[in-house]
PDB file of C-alpha atoms in Angstrom:
ATOM      1  CA  UNK A   1     186.864-103.976 251.719  1.00 55.00           C
ATOM      2  CA  UNK A   2     189.207-104.929 248.867  1.00 48.00           C
ATOM      3  CA  UNK A   3     186.779-107.604 247.664  1.00 48.00           C
ATOM      4  CA  UNK A   4     183.893-105.130 247.795  1.00 44.00           C
ATOM      5  CA  UNK A   5     185.920-102.622 245.840  1.00 48.00           C
ATOM      6  CA  UNK A   6     186.651-105.217 243.166  1.00 47.00           C
ATOM      7  CA  UNK A   7     182.973-106.150 242.951  1.00 46.00           C
ATOM      8  CA  UNK A   8     181.993-102.511 242.557  1.00 47.00           C
ATOM      9  CA  UNK A   9     184.569-102.021 239.813  1.00 45.00           C
ATOM     10  CA  UNK A  10     183.328-105.109 237.989  1.00 45.00           C
ATOM     11  CA  UNK A  11     179.724-103.902 238.271  1.00 44.00           C
ATOM     12  CA  UNK A  12     180.662-100.475 236.933  1.00 44.00           C
ATOM     13  CA  UNK A  13     182.625-101.978 234.036  1.00 45.00           C
ATOM     14  CA  UNK A  14     179.847-104.406 233.137  1.00 42.00           C
ATOM     15  CA  UNK A  15     177.301-101.604 233.408  1.00 44.00           C
ATOM     16  CA  UNK A  16     179.382 -99.464 231.092  1.00 49.00           C
ATOM     17  CA  UNK A  17     179.710-102.292 228.584  1.00 48.00           C
ATOM     18  CA  UNK A  18     175.948-102.861 228.722  1.00 48.00           C
ATOM     19  CA  UNK A  19     175.271 -99.182 228.038  1.00 61.00           C
ATOM     20  CA  UNK A  20     177.701 -99.216 225.110  1.00 67.00           C
ATOM     21  CA  UNK A  21     176.145-102.406 223.718  1.00 70.00           C
ATOM     22  CA  UNK A  22     172.665-100.955 224.203  1.00 67.00           C
ATOM     23  CA  UNK A  23     173.528 -97.738 222.349  1.00 71.00           C
ATOM     24  CA  UNK A  24     175.227 -99.623 219.523  1.00 69.00           C
ATOM     25  CA  UNK A  25     172.176-101.871 219.182  1.00 75.00           C
ATOM     26  CA  UNK A  26     169.708 -98.982 219.158  1.00 81.00           C
ATOM     27  CA  UNK A  27     171.798 -97.128 216.563  1.00 82.00           C
ATOM     28  CA  UNK A  28     171.815-100.177 214.317  1.00 82.00           C
ATOM     29  CA  UNK A  29     168.056-100.656 214.788  1.00 84.00           C
ATOM     30  CA  UNK A  30     167.342 -96.992 213.951  1.00 86.00           C
ATOM     31  CA  UNK A  31     169.388 -97.172 210.746  1.00 87.00           C
ATOM     32  CA  UNK A  32     167.733-100.447 209.724  1.00 86.00           C
ATOM     33  CA  UNK A  33     164.246 -99.080 210.437  1.00 85.00           C
ATOM     34  CA  UNK A  34     164.979 -95.889 208.483  1.00 88.00           C
ATOM     35  CA  UNK A  35     166.069 -97.891 205.432  1.00 89.00           C
ATOM     36  CA  UNK A  36     162.995-100.144 205.666  1.00 87.00           C
ATOM     37  CA  UNK A  37     160.621 -97.173 205.957  1.00 86.00           C
ATOM     38  CA  UNK A  38     162.285 -95.451 202.998  1.00 88.00           C
ATOM     39  CA  UNK A  39     161.774 -98.567 200.903  1.00 87.00           C
ATOM     40  CA  UNK A  40     158.228 -99.288 202.111  1.00 83.00           C
ATOM     41  CA  UNK A  41     156.980 -95.716 201.571  1.00 84.00           C
ATOM     42  CA  UNK A  42     158.972 -95.092 198.398  1.00 83.00           C
ATOM     43  CA  UNK A  43     160.704 -92.036 199.858  1.00 86.00           C
ATOM     44  CA  UNK A  44     163.354 -90.095 197.949  1.00 85.00           C
ATOM     45  CA  UNK A  45     165.468 -89.586 201.083  1.00 89.00           C
ATOM     46  CA  UNK A  46     166.096 -91.570 204.251  1.00 92.00           C
ATOM     47  CA  UNK A  47     163.857 -90.505 207.176  1.00 92.00           C
ATOM     48  CA  UNK A  48     165.110 -89.766 210.671  1.00 92.00           C
ATOM     49  CA  UNK A  49     164.231 -92.525 213.143  1.00 91.00           C
ATOM     50  CA  UNK A  50     164.749 -92.222 216.895  1.00 91.00           C
ATOM     51  CA  UNK A  51     163.932 -95.076 219.281  1.00 87.00           C
ATOM     52  CA  UNK A  52     163.207 -93.584 222.675  1.00 88.00           C
ATOM     53  CA  UNK A  53     163.555 -95.153 226.109  1.00 81.00           C
ATOM     54  CA  UNK A  54     166.365 -96.914 227.914  1.00 80.00           C
ATOM     55  CA  UNK A  55     167.443 -99.584 227.912  1.00 84.00           C
ATOM     56  CA  UNK A  56     166.664-100.559 224.339  1.00 80.00           C
ATOM     57  CA  UNK A  57     167.639-104.210 224.659  1.00 79.00           C
ATOM     58  CA  UNK A  58     165.098-104.959 227.377  1.00 84.00           C
ATOM     59  CA  UNK A  59     162.398-103.446 225.152  1.00 83.00           C
ATOM     60  CA  UNK A  60     163.494-105.786 222.366  1.00 81.00           C
ATOM     61  CA  UNK A  61     163.195-108.768 224.715  1.00 79.00           C
ATOM     62  CA  UNK A  62     159.645-107.695 225.620  1.00 82.00           C
ATOM     63  CA  UNK A  63     158.724-107.464 221.935  1.00 81.00           C
ATOM     64  CA  UNK A  64     157.523-103.861 222.152  1.00 86.00           C
ATOM     65  CA  UNK A  65     159.172-100.435 221.972  1.00 87.00           C
ATOM     66  CA  UNK A  66     157.772 -97.628 224.111  1.00 88.00           C
ATOM     67  CA  UNK A  67     158.110 -94.745 221.632  1.00 90.00           C
ATOM     68  CA  UNK A  68     159.558 -94.298 218.163  1.00 91.00           C
ATOM     69  CA  UNK A  69     159.910 -90.870 216.526  1.00 93.00           C
ATOM     70  CA  UNK A  70     160.016 -90.537 212.743  1.00 92.00           C
ATOM     71  CA  UNK A  71     160.827 -87.426 210.733  1.00 93.00           C
ATOM     72  CA  UNK A  72     160.312 -87.137 206.978  1.00 93.00           C
ATOM     73  CA  UNK A  73     161.563 -83.930 205.367  1.00 90.00           C
ATOM     74  CA  UNK A  74     159.500 -84.091 202.176  1.00 88.00           C
ATOM     75  CA  UNK A  75     156.650 -86.513 201.606  1.00 90.00           C
ATOM     76  CA  UNK A  76     154.510 -86.704 198.487  1.00 89.00           C
ATOM     77  CA  UNK A  77     150.937 -87.683 199.335  1.00 88.00           C
ATOM     78  CA  UNK A  78     148.331 -88.724 196.806  1.00 86.00           C
ATOM     79  CA  UNK A  79     145.499 -86.332 195.952  1.00 84.00           C
ATOM     80  CA  UNK A  80     143.475 -88.888 194.030  1.00 77.00           C
ATOM     81  CA  UNK A  81     143.741 -86.740 190.902  1.00 71.00           C
ATOM     82  CA  UNK A  82     144.424 -88.038 187.404  1.00 66.00           C
ATOM     83  CA  UNK A  83     146.387 -84.994 186.236  1.00 70.00           C
ATOM     84  CA  UNK A  84     150.105 -85.685 186.696  1.00 61.00           C
ATOM     85  CA  UNK A  85     150.719 -82.092 187.813  1.00 62.00           C
ATOM     86  CA  UNK A  86     148.202 -82.297 190.658  1.00 71.00           C
ATOM     87  CA  UNK A  87     148.163 -86.036 191.460  1.00 83.00           C
ATOM     88  CA  UNK A  88     150.643 -85.472 194.299  1.00 87.00           C
ATOM     89  CA  UNK A  89     151.015 -82.839 196.989  1.00 90.00           C
ATOM     90  CA  UNK A  90     154.240 -82.217 198.880  1.00 92.00           C
ATOM     91  CA  UNK A  91     154.039 -82.275 202.669  1.00 92.00           C
ATOM     92  CA  UNK A  92     156.942 -80.669 204.519  1.00 92.00           C
ATOM     93  CA  UNK A  93     158.527 -81.726 207.811  1.00 92.00           C
ATOM     94  CA  UNK A  94     156.242 -84.626 208.647  1.00 93.00           C
ATOM     95  CA  UNK A  95     157.040 -85.608 212.234  1.00 93.00           C
ATOM     96  CA  UNK A  96     155.284 -88.513 213.925  1.00 93.00           C
ATOM     97  CA  UNK A  97     155.610 -90.173 217.321  1.00 94.00           C
ATOM     98  CA  UNK A  98     154.624 -93.816 217.519  1.00 90.00           C
ATOM     99  CA  UNK A  99     153.545 -95.316 220.838  1.00 92.00           C
ATOM    100  CA  UNK A 100     153.573 -98.997 221.794  1.00 91.00           C
ATOM    101  CA  UNK A 101     155.431-100.341 218.761  1.00 88.00           C
ATOM    102  CA  UNK A 102     155.127-104.120 218.642  1.00 88.00           C
ATOM    103  CA  UNK A 103     157.156-106.145 216.151  1.00 81.00           C
ATOM    104  CA  UNK A 104     156.950-109.651 214.806  1.00 79.00           C
ATOM    105  CA  UNK A 105     159.207-112.452 216.033  1.00 68.00           C
ATOM    106  CA  UNK A 106     161.420-112.254 212.940  1.00 69.00           C
ATOM    107  CA  UNK A 107     161.443-108.404 213.052  1.00 66.00           C
ATOM    108  CA  UNK A 108     160.018-108.243 209.520  1.00 74.00           C
ATOM    109  CA  UNK A 109     157.120-105.978 210.542  1.00 79.00           C
ATOM    110  CA  UNK A 110     156.294-103.425 213.215  1.00 84.00           C
ATOM    111  CA  UNK A 111     152.972-101.841 214.162  1.00 89.00           C
ATOM    112  CA  UNK A 112     152.308 -98.934 216.522  1.00 89.00           C
ATOM    113  CA  UNK A 113     149.323 -99.020 218.826  1.00 93.00           C
ATOM    114  CA  UNK A 114     148.816 -95.276 218.270  1.00 94.00           C
ATOM    115  CA  UNK A 115     150.514 -92.333 216.607  1.00 93.00           C
ATOM    116  CA  UNK A 116     150.367 -88.538 216.622  1.00 95.00           C
ATOM    117  CA  UNK A 117     152.241 -86.032 214.522  1.00 94.00           C
ATOM    118  CA  UNK A 118     152.478 -82.714 212.715  1.00 95.00           C
ATOM    119  CA  UNK A 119     153.362 -81.481 209.236  1.00 95.00           C
ATOM    120  CA  UNK A 120     153.053 -78.431 206.986  1.00 95.00           C
ATOM    121  CA  UNK A 121     151.603 -77.853 203.540  1.00 95.00           C
ATOM    122  CA  UNK A 122     153.083 -74.755 201.937  1.00 95.00           C
ATOM    123  CA  UNK A 123     150.736 -72.172 200.449  1.00 95.00           C
ATOM    124  CA  UNK A 124     152.312 -72.720 197.035  1.00 93.00           C
ATOM    125  CA  UNK A 125     151.395 -76.397 197.219  1.00 92.00           C
ATOM    126  CA  UNK A 126     147.857 -75.704 198.423  1.00 92.00           C
ATOM    127  CA  UNK A 127     147.412 -73.129 195.658  1.00 91.00           C
ATOM    128  CA  UNK A 128     147.464 -75.982 193.142  1.00 87.00           C
ATOM    129  CA  UNK A 129     144.007 -76.991 194.403  1.00 87.00           C
ATOM    130  CA  UNK A 130     142.547 -73.506 193.883  1.00 85.00           C
ATOM    131  CA  UNK A 131     141.129 -72.066 190.676  1.00 70.00           C
ATOM    132  CA  UNK A 132     144.447 -70.706 189.445  1.00 68.00           C
ATOM    133  CA  UNK A 133     143.327 -70.243 185.832  1.00 76.00           C
ATOM    134  CA  UNK A 134     140.804 -67.504 184.874  1.00 82.00           C
ATOM    135  CA  UNK A 135     137.251 -68.846 184.984  1.00 81.00           C
ATOM    136  CA  UNK A 136     134.010 -67.207 183.938  1.00 84.00           C
ATOM    137  CA  UNK A 137     131.774 -66.551 186.936  1.00 81.00           C
ATOM    138  CA  UNK A 138     129.205 -64.492 184.992  1.00 82.00           C
ATOM    139  CA  UNK A 139     128.830 -63.071 181.474  1.00 85.00           C
ATOM    140  CA  UNK A 140     131.803 -60.747 180.980  1.00 84.00           C
ATOM    141  CA  UNK A 141     133.319 -61.551 184.383  1.00 85.00           C
ATOM    142  CA  UNK A 142     136.295 -63.845 184.963  1.00 85.00           C
ATOM    143  CA  UNK A 143     138.261 -64.432 188.150  1.00 87.00           C
ATOM    144  CA  UNK A 144     141.068 -66.563 189.512  1.00 89.00           C
ATOM    145  CA  UNK A 145     142.945 -67.149 192.750  1.00 92.00           C
ATOM    146  CA  UNK A 146     146.452 -65.726 192.413  1.00 92.00           C
ATOM    147  CA  UNK A 147     147.784 -66.217 195.924  1.00 92.00           C
ATOM    148  CA  UNK A 148     147.381 -67.761 199.358  1.00 95.00           C
ATOM    149  CA  UNK A 149     149.023 -66.472 202.526  1.00 95.00           C
ATOM    150  CA  UNK A 150     148.690 -66.247 206.294  1.00 95.00           C
ATOM    151  CA  UNK A 151     145.713 -64.103 207.260  1.00 95.00           C
ATOM    152  CA  UNK A 152     146.354 -64.270 211.014  1.00 93.00           C
ATOM    153  CA  UNK A 153     144.225 -65.879 213.736  1.00 92.00           C
ATOM    154  CA  UNK A 154     144.349 -69.238 211.976  1.00 92.00           C
ATOM    155  CA  UNK A 155     142.860 -67.895 208.734  1.00 95.00           C
ATOM    156  CA  UNK A 156     144.060 -68.176 205.152  1.00 96.00           C
ATOM    157  CA  UNK A 157     144.123 -65.005 203.050  1.00 95.00           C
ATOM    158  CA  UNK A 158     142.869 -65.813 199.553  1.00 94.00           C
ATOM    159  CA  UNK A 159     143.786 -63.222 196.924  1.00 93.00           C
ATOM    160  CA  UNK A 160     141.635 -63.033 193.798  1.00 90.00           C
ATOM    161  CA  UNK A 161     142.204 -61.228 190.506  1.00 88.00           C
ATOM    162  CA  UNK A 162     139.175 -60.393 188.361  1.00 87.00           C
ATOM    163  CA  UNK A 163     138.377 -58.962 184.946  1.00 85.00           C
ATOM    164  CA  UNK A 164     135.004 -57.264 184.406  1.00 83.00           C
ATOM    165  CA  UNK A 165     133.808 -56.539 180.842  1.00 79.00           C
ATOM    166  CA  UNK A 166     137.353 -56.759 179.550  1.00 81.00           C
ATOM    167  CA  UNK A 167     138.826 -54.483 182.217  1.00 81.00           C
ATOM    168  CA  UNK A 168     141.028 -55.965 184.881  1.00 83.00           C
ATOM    169  CA  UNK A 169     140.360 -54.664 188.382  1.00 77.00           C
ATOM    170  CA  UNK A 170     143.155 -52.241 189.320  1.00 82.00           C
ATOM    171  CA  UNK A 171     143.921 -54.155 192.523  1.00 85.00           C
ATOM    172  CA  UNK A 172     143.410 -57.808 193.454  1.00 89.00           C
ATOM    173  CA  UNK A 173     140.882 -58.375 196.238  1.00 88.00           C
ATOM    174  CA  UNK A 174     141.437 -60.581 199.274  1.00 91.00           C
ATOM    175  CA  UNK A 175     139.204 -62.452 201.690  1.00 92.00           C
ATOM    176  CA  UNK A 176     139.910 -64.280 204.928  1.00 95.00           C
ATOM    177  CA  UNK A 177     138.990 -67.937 204.803  1.00 96.00           C
ATOM    178  CA  UNK A 178     138.555 -70.710 207.329  1.00 96.00           C
ATOM    179  CA  UNK A 179     140.433 -73.952 206.821  1.00 96.00           C
ATOM    180  CA  UNK A 180     139.156 -77.263 208.145  1.00 96.00           C
ATOM    181  CA  UNK A 181     139.550 -81.029 207.850  1.00 95.00           C
ATOM    182  CA  UNK A 182     136.781 -83.298 206.603  1.00 93.00           C
ATOM    183  CA  UNK A 183     137.942 -86.897 206.499  1.00 92.00           C
ATOM    184  CA  UNK A 184     140.927 -87.020 204.144  1.00 92.00           C
ATOM    185  CA  UNK A 185     140.221 -83.560 202.707  1.00 94.00           C
ATOM    186  CA  UNK A 186     141.358 -80.034 203.618  1.00 95.00           C
ATOM    187  CA  UNK A 187     138.712 -77.409 202.828  1.00 95.00           C
ATOM    188  CA  UNK A 188     139.141 -73.639 202.440  1.00 95.00           C
ATOM    189  CA  UNK A 189     135.910 -71.634 202.856  1.00 95.00           C
ATOM    190  CA  UNK A 190     135.692 -67.835 202.572  1.00 94.00           C
ATOM    191  CA  UNK A 191     134.276 -66.123 205.678  1.00 94.00           C
ATOM    192  CA  UNK A 192     132.947 -63.309 203.452  1.00 90.00           C
ATOM    193  CA  UNK A 193     132.810 -62.724 199.719  1.00 83.00           C
ATOM    194  CA  UNK A 194     135.099 -60.402 197.747  1.00 81.00           C
ATOM    195  CA  UNK A 195     133.675 -57.332 196.000  1.00 78.00           C
ATOM    196  CA  UNK A 196     134.271 -57.756 192.296  1.00 72.00           C
ATOM    197  CA  UNK A 197     132.464 -54.607 191.190  1.00 68.00           C
ATOM    198  CA  UNK A 198     129.305 -56.338 189.969  1.00 69.00           C
ATOM    199  CA  UNK A 199     126.478 -58.195 191.657  1.00 72.00           C
ATOM    200  CA  UNK A 200     127.065 -61.926 191.444  1.00 73.00           C
ATOM    201  CA  UNK A 201     125.364 -64.946 192.926  1.00 71.00           C
ATOM    202  CA  UNK A 202     127.177 -66.274 195.998  1.00 80.00           C
ATOM    203  CA  UNK A 203     127.603 -69.701 194.475  1.00 83.00           C
ATOM    204  CA  UNK A 204     129.415 -68.274 191.453  1.00 84.00           C
ATOM    205  CA  UNK A 205     131.875 -66.345 193.596  1.00 84.00           C
ATOM    206  CA  UNK A 206     132.461 -69.315 195.885  1.00 88.00           C
ATOM    207  CA  UNK A 207     133.296 -71.426 192.840  1.00 88.00           C
ATOM    208  CA  UNK A 208     136.476 -69.329 192.824  1.00 88.00           C
ATOM    209  CA  UNK A 209     137.194 -68.535 196.480  1.00 90.00           C
ATOM    210  CA  UNK A 210     136.321 -71.913 198.004  1.00 92.00           C
ATOM    211  CA  UNK A 211     138.250 -75.065 197.210  1.00 92.00           C
ATOM    212  CA  UNK A 212     139.407 -78.329 198.735  1.00 93.00           C
ATOM    213  CA  UNK A 213     142.408 -80.612 198.603  1.00 92.00           C
ATOM    214  CA  UNK A 214     142.294 -84.351 199.178  1.00 92.00           C
ATOM    215  CA  UNK A 215     145.333 -85.796 200.966  1.00 91.00           C
ATOM    216  CA  UNK A 216     145.549 -89.557 200.852  1.00 87.00           C
ATOM    217  CA  UNK A 217     148.022 -92.398 201.439  1.00 84.00           C
ATOM    218  CA  UNK A 218     149.892 -90.863 204.369  1.00 88.00           C
ATOM    219  CA  UNK A 219     152.679 -93.037 205.851  1.00 86.00           C
ATOM    220  CA  UNK A 220     151.542 -96.124 207.734  1.00 84.00           C
ATOM    221  CA  UNK A 221     147.879 -95.210 207.341  1.00 84.00           C
ATOM    222  CA  UNK A 222     147.924 -92.136 209.614  1.00 91.00           C
ATOM    223  CA  UNK A 223     145.085 -89.695 208.970  1.00 92.00           C
ATOM    224  CA  UNK A 224     144.416 -85.960 209.026  1.00 94.00           C
ATOM    225  CA  UNK A 225     143.177 -84.685 212.371  1.00 95.00           C
ATOM    226  CA  UNK A 226     143.271 -80.881 212.555  1.00 94.00           C
ATOM    227  CA  UNK A 227     144.488 -78.016 210.394  1.00 94.00           C
ATOM    228  CA  UNK A 228     145.331 -74.351 210.960  1.00 94.00           C
ATOM    229  CA  UNK A 229     146.775 -71.570 208.834  1.00 95.00           C
ATOM    230  CA  UNK A 230     150.243 -70.418 209.894  1.00 94.00           C
ATOM    231  CA  UNK A 231     152.979 -68.141 208.609  1.00 92.00           C
ATOM    232  CA  UNK A 232     154.753 -70.678 206.424  1.00 88.00           C
ATOM    233  CA  UNK A 233     151.712 -72.599 205.250  1.00 94.00           C
ATOM    234  CA  UNK A 234     148.908 -74.722 206.615  1.00 95.00           C
ATOM    235  CA  UNK A 235     149.935 -76.696 209.707  1.00 95.00           C
ATOM    236  CA  UNK A 236     148.253 -80.074 210.006  1.00 94.00           C
ATOM    237  CA  UNK A 237     147.997 -82.558 212.845  1.00 95.00           C
ATOM    238  CA  UNK A 238     147.792 -86.265 212.113  1.00 94.00           C
ATOM    239  CA  UNK A 239     146.846 -89.278 214.173  1.00 94.00           C
ATOM    240  CA  UNK A 240     146.288 -92.977 213.785  1.00 92.00           C
ATOM    241  CA  UNK A 241     145.920 -96.353 215.440  1.00 91.00           C
ATOM    242  CA  UNK A 242     147.396 -99.698 214.436  1.00 90.00           C
ATOM    243  CA  UNK A 243     149.894 -97.776 212.308  1.00 86.00           C
ATOM    244  CA  UNK A 244     152.200-100.005 210.309  1.00 83.00           C
ATOM    245  CA  UNK A 245     155.800 -98.777 210.312  1.00 77.00           C
ATOM    246  CA  UNK A 246     157.369-101.537 208.259  1.00 71.00           C
ATOM    247  CA  UNK A 247     156.307-104.837 206.772  1.00 63.00           C
TER     248      UNK A 247
END
């Protein structure tokens, strides 16, 4: 009985030491990965990296991590524009979960088999893509988008100000618009047209109400998947395969 008790104590102690070593190793790996991702993606702040699953060390031996979660507070994506003011768009709270992360033998690179995630584009950021300066839509008629907000039921409320024959409409007009993803582009399309007080061709009005925003160069090559209007902005879902974390 005494020998068995000693064996049990030794097992418990060794198990405890293994757990401690495992947690120390995973903490070091998370910090190292965060620094590498910051450098690779040119981020202004260090992202949050969480390596899921236990034990970590056995995953390292196998050469593949089950799941890795990455959180980036603010990410500036390319819009493909040439104007410095609109060449980038800020994406808030980008959170991605990487599955089946395999790394090279010297740990210099890591690639995820698949990835899913979410993020938000604020309405102020998306407004940069709209016609925010007065534009002539017909002789004597100018209009511009002055605001975007949550219209409920997954719609964006687009608020337009117009001037007709030198007289500004007493109140801005609003329309509910659908938002959708087409490749690397978010499109906003009015469900109905605003009444500007004069008869105008649909195409002229839509040149104001409808707009699109390209979002390119997301981290690791992830891509836009779905989009929906929400209270704080437009919520987007992202996905990808063979996503490169580092290297």
